[in-house]
Coordinates of C-alpha atoms in Angstrom, one line a residue:
M86 CA 41.6 60.7 61.5
S87 CA 38.0 61.2 60.3
L88 CA 36.0 59.5 57.7
R89 CA 37.7 60.2 54.4
D90 CA 35.1 60.3 51.7
K91 CA 31.6 61.5 52.5
S92 CA 30.3 60.2 49.2
C93 CA 30.8 56.6 50.3
Y94 CA 28.1 54.4 51.7
T95 CA 27.7 55.5 55.4
L96 CA 25.7 54.1 58.3
T97 CA 25.0 56.6 61.1
I98 CA 24.2 55.0 64.5
H99 CA 21.4 56.6 66.5
P100 CA 19.6 55.4 69.7
S101 CA 15.9 54.6 69.1
D102 CA 13.3 57.1 70.5
A103 CA 11.1 54.2 71.5
D104 CA 13.7 52.0 73.4
P105 CA 17.2 53.2 74.4
A106 CA 18.4 49.6 74.2
I107 CA 17.8 49.6 70.5
F108 CA 20.2 51.4 68.1
E109 CA 19.1 52.2 64.5
L110 CA 21.6 52.5 61.7
M111 CA 20.6 55.1 59.1
E112 CA 22.0 54.6 55.6
S113 CA 23.1 57.4 53.4
V114 CA 25.2 57.9 50.3
G115 CA 26.7 61.3 50.4
P116 CA 26.0 64.1 52.9
A117 CA 23.2 63.4 55.4
T118 CA 20.0 65.3 54.6
G119 CA 17.9 64.2 57.7
N120 CA 15.4 62.1 55.7
E121 CA 17.4 58.9 56.0
K122 CA 15.7 55.6 56.7
P123 CA 17.0 52.9 59.1
R124 CA 18.7 50.0 57.4
Y125 CA 19.7 47.9 60.5
A126 CA 18.7 47.7 64.1
R127 CA 20.8 46.5 67.0
V128 CA 18.9 45.0 69.9
K129 CA 20.4 43.9 73.2
E130 CA 19.3 40.4 74.4
T131 CA 19.7 38.4 77.5
R132 CA 21.4 35.0 77.6
E133 CA 22.1 32.9 80.7
D134 CA 25.7 31.9 79.7
E135 CA 26.8 35.4 78.5
G136 CA 27.3 38.7 80.2
Y137 CA 26.6 40.6 76.9
S138 CA 24.5 39.6 73.9
S139 CA 23.1 41.5 71.0
A140 CA 21.5 40.8 67.6
I141 CA 21.3 42.6 64.3
Y142 CA 17.9 42.8 62.6
D143 CA 16.9 44.0 59.1
A144 CA 14.9 47.2 59.8
L145 CA 12.7 46.6 56.7
T146 CA 11.8 42.9 57.0
G147 CA 12.6 42.3 60.7
A148 CA 14.8 39.3 59.8
R149 CA 17.5 38.2 62.3
L150 CA 20.8 38.7 60.4
A151 CA 23.6 38.3 62.9
S152 CA 24.4 38.1 66.7
A153 CA 27.4 38.6 69.0
G154 CA 28.2 38.2 72.7
Y155 CA 30.8 37.4 75.3
T156 CA 31.0 36.1 78.9
I157 CA 33.1 38.9 80.3
E158 CA 34.5 42.0 78.7
K159 CA 38.1 41.0 79.2
A160 CA 37.7 37.6 77.4
K161 CA 39.9 37.1 74.3
K162 CA 37.3 35.2 72.4
R163 CA 33.8 36.5 71.5
R164 CA 30.8 34.9 69.8
L165 CA 30.0 36.1 66.3
Q166 CA 27.3 34.4 64.2
L167 CA 25.5 34.8 60.9
H168 CA 21.9 33.7 60.7
G169 CA 19.8 32.5 57.7
P170 CA 21.6 30.0 57.5
D171 CA 23.5 29.9 60.8
E172 CA 27.2 30.1 60.5
D173 CA 29.7 30.6 63.4
V174 CA 32.5 33.1 62.6
P175 CA 35.6 33.1 64.9
F176 CA 36.1 36.5 66.5
D177 CA 39.4 36.6 68.5
F178 CA 41.7 39.2 70.0
T179 CA 44.9 39.0 68.0
G180 CA 46.8 42.1 69.3
K181 CA 50.0 42.0 71.3
I182 CA 50.5 45.5 72.7
N183 CA 47.8 47.1 70.5
F184 CA 44.0 46.9 70.0
E185 CA 43.2 44.4 67.3
W186 CA 40.3 42.0 66.8
S187 CA 40.1 39.6 63.9
F188 CA 37.4 37.4 62.2
I189 CA 37.6 35.1 59.3
F190 CA 34.9 34.9 56.6
E191 CA 35.1 33.1 53.2
G192 CA 38.7 32.2 53.9
N193 CA 39.7 35.9 54.2
K194 CA 41.0 37.4 57.5
Y195 CA 39.7 40.8 58.5
R196 CA 41.2 42.9 61.3
W197 CA 39.7 45.7 63.4
R198 CA 42.3 48.1 64.7
R199 CA 42.1 51.2 66.9
E200 CA 44.5 53.5 68.5
I201 CA 44.6 53.4 72.3
Y202 CA 43.6 57.0 72.9
G203 CA 41.8 57.5 69.5
K204 CA 38.2 57.1 68.4
D205 CA 38.8 55.8 64.9
Y206 CA 38.5 52.2 63.8
I207 CA 39.9 50.7 60.7
C208 CA 39.0 47.3 59.2
T209 CA 41.5 45.8 56.8
M210 CA 41.6 42.6 54.7
D211 CA 44.9 40.6 54.8
R212 CA 46.5 40.2 51.4
K213 CA 49.8 38.4 52.3
P214 CA 52.4 38.9 51.1
D215 CA 50.8 42.1 49.7
P216 CA 49.9 45.0 52.0
P217 CA 46.5 44.9 53.7
V218 CA 43.6 46.7 52.1
E219 CA 41.2 49.0 54.0
I220 CA 37.5 48.1 53.5
C221 CA 35.8 49.9 56.3
L222 CA 36.2 53.0 58.5
A223 CA 34.3 53.8 61.7
R224 CA 34.4 56.4 64.4
E225 CA 33.0 56.5 68.0
A226 CA 30.3 58.9 69.0
D227 CA 31.3 62.2 70.7
K228 CA 29.5 65.3 72.0
K229 CA 29.1 66.8 68.5
E230 CA 28.4 63.8 66.2
P231 CA 27.0 60.3 66.5
A232 CA 29.0 57.1 65.7
K233 CA 29.4 56.3 62.1
L234 CA 30.4 53.4 59.9
Q235 CA 31.6 53.8 56.3
I236 CA 32.1 51.0 53.9
L237 CA 34.7 51.5 51.1
H238 CA 33.1 49.7 48.2
Y239 CA 35.7 51.0 45.7
N240 CA 38.3 48.7 47.5
I241 CA 35.9 45.8 47.9
D242 CA 35.1 45.8 44.2
R243 CA 38.7 45.1 43.4
F244 CA 38.4 41.5 44.7
P245 CA 35.3 40.0 43.1
N246 CA 36.7 36.5 43.2
E247 CA 37.6 36.6 46.9
I248 CA 34.6 38.6 48.3
K249 CA 31.5 36.9 47.0
D250 CA 29.0 37.4 49.8
L251 CA 29.0 41.2 50.0
R252 CA 25.8 41.4 52.1
G253 CA 27.1 38.8 54.6
L254 CA 30.4 40.7 55.0
E255 CA 28.5 44.0 55.5
T256 CA 26.4 42.4 58.3
L257 CA 29.5 41.0 60.0
L258 CA 31.2 44.4 59.9
V259 CA 28.1 46.0 61.6
A260 CA 27.8 43.3 64.2
S261 CA 31.5 43.2 65.1
L262 CA 31.8 47.0 65.3
L263 CA 28.8 47.4 67.5
C264 CA 30.1 44.6 69.8
L265 CA 33.4 46.5 70.2
L266 CA 31.6 49.8 70.8
D267 CA 29.3 48.3 73.5
A268 CA 32.3 46.7 75.2
G269 CA 34.1 50.1 75.3
D270 CA 31.0 51.8 76.8
E271 CA 30.7 49.0 79.4
R272 CA 34.4 49.4 80.3
S273 CA 34.1 53.2 80.7
I274 CA 31.0 52.9 82.8
S275 CA 32.6 50.3 85.1
S276 CA 35.7 52.4 85.5
S277 CA 33.7 55.6 86.4
S278 CA 31.6 53.7 88.9
K279 CA 34.7 52.4 90.6
V280 CA 36.0 55.9 91.0
S281 CA 32.7 57.4 92.3
K282 CA 31.6 54.5 94.4
P283 CA 32.0 55.3 98.2
V284 CA 33.8 52.9 100.5
P285 CA 31.3 50.9 102.4
T286 CA 31.6 50.5 106.1
P287 CA 32.6 46.9 107.1
S288 CA 29.6 44.9 108.5
P289 CA 30.0 42.2 111.1
P290 CA 30.5 38.8 109.6
S291 CA 27.4 36.7 109.6
L292 CA 27.5 32.9 110.0
P293 CA 26.0 31.0 107.2
S294 CA 22.9 28.9 108.0
K295 CA 22.9 25.2 107.8
D296 CA 20.2 25.1 105.1
S297 CA 21.9 27.7 102.8
P298 CA 23.6 26.1 99.7
P299 CA 27.3 26.7 99.3
I300 CA 28.4 29.6 97.1
P301 CA 29.6 28.3 93.7
P302 CA 33.0 29.5 92.6
Q303 CA 33.1 32.3 90.0
L304 CA 33.7 30.8 86.6
G305 CA 35.3 32.4 83.6
P306 CA 38.9 33.5 82.8
E307 CA 40.4 36.4 84.7
R308 CA 43.0 38.6 83.1
V309 CA 45.4 40.8 85.1
I310 CA 46.5 43.0 82.2
S311 CA 44.1 44.3 79.5
E312 CA 45.1 45.1 76.0
E313 CA 44.2 48.8 76.6
D314 CA 46.8 49.1 79.3
F315 CA 49.5 49.6 76.7
E316 CA 50.1 52.5 74.3
P317 CA 51.2 51.5 70.8
D318 CA 53.2 53.9 68.8
P319 CA 54.3 53.3 65.3
E320 CA 57.3 55.6 65.9
T321 CA 58.6 53.6 68.8
L322 CA 62.3 52.9 68.3
F323 CA 62.9 50.2 71.0
I324 CA 61.5 48.4 74.0
V325 CA 63.4 47.1 77.1
I326 CA 62.7 43.9 79.0
R327 CA 64.4 43.9 82.4
T328 CA 64.8 41.2 85.0
R329 CA 65.7 41.4 88.7
S330 CA 66.6 37.8 89.5
P331 CA 68.5 35.0 87.6
E332 CA 65.3 32.9 87.7
A333 CA 63.6 35.4 85.4
H334 CA 66.2 35.4 82.6
Q335 CA 64.8 32.4 80.8
R336 CA 61.3 33.9 80.8
A337 CA 62.5 37.2 79.5
L338 CA 64.3 35.5 76.6
E339 CA 61.1 33.5 75.8
V340 CA 59.2 36.8 75.7
S341 CA 61.7 38.4 73.3
L342 CA 61.7 35.3 71.1
G343 CA 57.9 35.4 71.0
V344 CA 57.9 39.0 69.9
K345 CA 60.4 38.3 67.1
R346 CA 58.4 35.3 65.9
F347 CA 55.2 37.3 65.8
R348 CA 56.8 40.0 63.7
H349 CA 58.2 37.3 61.4
H350 CA 54.7 35.7 61.0
E351 CA 53.2 39.1 60.3
N352 CA 55.8 39.9 57.6
L353 CA 57.0 42.9 59.6
S354 CA 60.6 44.1 59.8
D355 CA 63.0 42.2 62.0
L356 CA 64.1 43.6 65.3
H357 CA 67.7 44.1 66.5
Q358 CA 68.2 42.3 69.9
Y359 CA 70.8 43.4 72.4
I360 CA 71.4 41.7 75.8
I361 CA 73.1 43.7 78.5
E362 CA 74.2 41.8 81.7
D363 CA 74.9 43.4 85.0
N364 CA 77.8 41.4 86.4
T365 CA 77.6 42.9 89.9
P366 CA 78.7 40.2 92.4
A367 CA 76.0 39.0 94.8
S368 CA 78.3 39.0 97.8
P369 CA 79.8 42.2 99.2
P370 CA 83.4 43.1 98.2
S371 CA 84.5 42.7 101.8
Q372 CA 83.7 39.0 101.8
Q373 CA 85.5 38.6 98.5
R374 CA 88.6 40.3 99.9
Q375 CA 88.5 38.0 102.9
S376 CA 88.3 34.9 100.7
K377 CA 91.6 35.7 99.0
R378 CA 94.8 34.7 100.8
P379 CA 96.7 37.8 102.0
G380 CA 100.3 38.2 101.2
P381 CA 102.7 39.9 98.8
R382 CA 102.8 38.9 95.1
V383 CA 105.7 36.7 94.2
I384 CA 107.5 37.3 90.9
N385 CA 109.6 34.5 89.4
L386 CA 112.7 35.9 87.9
D387 CA 114.5 32.6 87.2
D388 CA 115.4 31.7 83.6
E389 CA 114.3 28.4 82.0
P390 CA 116.9 25.6 82.6
K391 CA 118.9 24.5 79.5
S392 CA 119.6 20.9 78.7
S393 CA 123.4 21.5 78.8
S394 CA 123.3 22.9 82.4
P395 CA 124.6 20.8 85.3
P396 CA 122.1 18.4 87.1
H397 CA 122.4 20.1 90.5
S398 CA 121.7 23.6 89.1
S399 CA 118.6 22.4 87.1
S400 CA 117.2 20.6 90.2
S401 CA 117.6 23.6 92.4
S402 CA 116.0 25.9 89.9
S403 CA 113.2 23.5 89.3
S404 CA 112.5 23.1 93.0
L405 CA 112.6 26.8 93.5
R406 CA 110.3 27.4 90.5
R407 CA 107.8 24.7 91.9
K408 CA 107.6 26.6 95.2
F409 CA 106.9 29.9 93.4
T410 CA 104.2 28.2 91.3
Q411 CA 102.5 26.7 94.3
T412 CA 102.6 30.1 96.1
K413 CA 101.0 31.8 93.1
T414 CA 98.2 29.2 92.7
Q415 CA 97.4 29.4 96.4
A416 CA 97.3 33.2 96.3
L417 CA 95.0 33.4 93.2
P418 CA 92.1 31.0 93.6
Q419 CA 90.0 30.2 90.5
E420 CA 86.8 32.3 90.5
I421 CA 83.5 30.4 90.0
W422 CA 81.1 31.9 87.4
T423 CA 77.7 33.0 88.7
P424 CA 74.8 34.3 86.6
P425 CA 74.2 38.0 86.5
Q426 CA 71.6 39.4 89.0
H427 CA 70.1 41.8 86.5
M428 CA 69.6 41.6 82.7
A429 CA 68.2 44.0 80.1
I430 CA 67.0 42.9 76.6
Y431 CA 66.7 45.7 74.0
L432 CA 64.4 45.0 71.0
S433 CA 65.1 47.8 68.6
T434 CA 63.8 48.7 65.1
I435 CA 67.1 50.5 64.4
V436 CA 70.8 49.7 65.0
L437 CA 72.1 50.9 68.4
P438 CA 75.9 51.2 68.1
D439 CA 76.4 51.9 71.8
L440 CA 75.0 48.4 72.6
D441 CA 76.9 46.6 69.9
P442 CA 78.8 43.6 71.5
G443 CA 81.9 44.3 69.5
R444 CA 82.2 47.8 70.6
R445 CA 81.5 47.0 74.3
G446 CA 84.0 44.1 74.1
S447 CA 86.8 46.3 72.7
S448 CA 86.3 49.0 75.3
S449 CA 86.4 46.5 78.1
M450 CA 89.6 44.9 76.7
R451 CA 91.2 48.4 76.5
N452 CA 90.5 49.1 80.1
S453 CA 91.6 45.7 81.5
F454 CA 95.2 44.5 81.9
S455 CA 96.4 41.1 83.0
Y456 CA 99.9 40.3 84.3
S457 CA 102.0 37.7 82.6
N458 CA 105.6 36.6 83.4
D459 CA 107.6 36.2 80.3
G460 CA 110.4 33.5 80.1
R461 CA 114.0 34.3 79.6
D462 CA 116.9 32.5 77.9
S463 CA 120.4 32.2 79.5
H464 CA 121.5 35.4 77.8
G465 CA 118.9 37.7 79.4
N466 CA 116.8 38.2 76.3
G467 CA 113.1 39.2 76.7
N468 CA 110.2 38.1 74.5
G469 CA 110.7 40.6 71.7
K470 CA 111.7 43.4 74.1
G471 CA 115.3 44.4 73.7
N472 CA 118.7 42.6 74.3
G473 CA 120.6 42.6 77.5
N474 CA 124.0 41.4 76.1
G475 CA 127.1 43.6 76.0
N476 CA 130.8 43.3 75.6
G477 CA 133.4 44.8 77.9
N478 CA 133.8 45.4 81.6
G479 CA 131.2 46.6 84.0
Q480 CA 128.1 45.3 82.1
E481 CA 125.0 46.8 83.7
A482 CA 121.2 46.8 83.1
S483 CA 118.1 47.6 85.0
T484 CA 114.7 46.0 85.5
S485 CA 111.9 47.8 83.5
T486 CA 108.2 47.3 82.8
S487 CA 106.5 47.9 79.5
T488 CA 103.0 47.4 78.2
S489 CA 102.4 45.3 75.0
P490 CA 99.5 46.2 72.6
A491 CA 97.4 43.3 74.0
G492 CA 97.4 44.9 77.4
T493 CA 100.0 42.6 79.2
F494 CA 103.0 43.6 81.3
A495 CA 106.4 42.2 80.4
V496 CA 109.2 42.3 82.9
K497 CA 112.7 42.5 81.6
S498 CA 115.6 41.8 84.0
S499 CA 119.3 41.6 83.6
Q500 CA 122.2 41.2 85.9
H501 CA 125.0 43.5 87.0
T502 CA 128.2 41.5 86.6
S503 CA 131.8 42.5 86.4
T504 CA 133.8 40.2 84.2
N505 CA 136.9 40.7 82.1
T506 CA 136.1 39.6 78.5
S507 CA 137.8 40.6 75.3
A508 CA 136.3 41.0 71.8
S509 CA 137.8 37.6 70.7
G510 CA 137.1 35.9 74.1
S511 CA 138.4 32.4 74.8
S512 CA 136.2 29.5 75.7
D513 CA 137.4 29.3 79.3
N514 CA 136.5 32.9 80.0
S515 CA 133.0 32.6 78.5
G516 CA 132.4 29.5 80.6
S517 CA 133.4 31.2 83.8
A518 CA 131.2 34.2 82.9
V519 CA 128.2 31.9 82.4
K520 CA 128.9 30.2 85.8
N521 CA 129.1 33.6 87.5
K522 CA 125.8 34.6 86.0
K523 CA 124.0 31.4 87.0
S524 CA 125.4 31.5 90.6
F525 CA 124.3 35.1 90.8
R526 CA 120.8 34.2 89.6
G527 CA 120.6 31.4 92.2
T528 CA 121.6 33.9 95.0
L529 CA 119.1 36.5 93.8
G530 CA 116.3 33.9 93.7
Q531 CA 117.0 32.8 97.3
K532 CA 117.0 36.3 98.5
L533 CA 113.7 37.1 96.9
F534 CA 112.2 33.9 98.2
R535 CA 113.4 34.7 101.8
S536 CA 112.0 38.2 101.6
S537 CA 108.6 37.0 100.3
S538 CA 108.2 34.3 102.9

């Protein structure tokens, strides 16, 4: 993006012929003719408590208008002052993953923004809840053209009640922009010097003398990550925060919550958050197999006892069922929940159907099946799965397995009995048939128990 309107008030930044440390800002309205006169002058100064310091002077009167400075280039707070009278203006770095510096003047907040790999600067005034308004455009110097600053007076004139000190705002725009440009030049020079600097040969260590004072520790904040290390993109769809240990899960959730809160405070669109857990067990599968008790799976085929059954049959069936229950509980120990080793948090500007919890939950339920043993009544009926009753001689049924919609296995069993019953059937015959069935079930249960043990 270049400067949009050449007819606007423009300041062209040129180094002075007399002193390279002085930059002159030539003012022009419309295309440059070459006869422009300097309006401002930027002079670098030296201060004991700062690594960089500069001042803005009026080129016509020589009055000191503003000054800026910082201790180190990576500091998040910089000094910005207006003079005549003196007024401190807060100048802070407010970007998250993008380049953004803000200052507050007359109760209004102004933001300088720049693309990571671009040379254009845009200064906007916040108008919450309305969209921000652009009031200034700037561009870094390149091989063809010098640096320029353009003030959009047609937007500033829309707010006469909010922007009252127009000259003070113009001076702050010039001082803050030149501070950002000088910091960028210093950063590029330091990075190029690190690349071209040869590796020195190690010298033998020298012992400090007794009279030499101790070396003071280096003061000032140190930052590991700079704001220029990230590449903001307005077309970014989502970002991913990954963790490699359970101890980092809480920190990752705090980071995602901070990003969502920042977008809420800035009146930006909400983000969709998806959390994916990797439930890979920490111990190898061989150890898990060894922890389980080996042995065949025991299936209880006994029916539930009825209240009208004899006492001895109910006690025998209950004791046999208690043995089977103890064997099942010992064979299948309860698993202890452990936190996942890895976790990924997706913050997306759009809906990601593949990461939706409902879809992932339904697919996992569809692929997993759990075994359940359904109860039977005394007539061999399953839970909603057919009827094993029949009349006549030679009644016969088989054991089958079916899958219910919920994904559970139901086992249906019936007995092969040979009893002579008629359609009308007397009470004695029916009683003997029930006894034969129960005695057969007891014999079948004992055989299964002996085979399993």
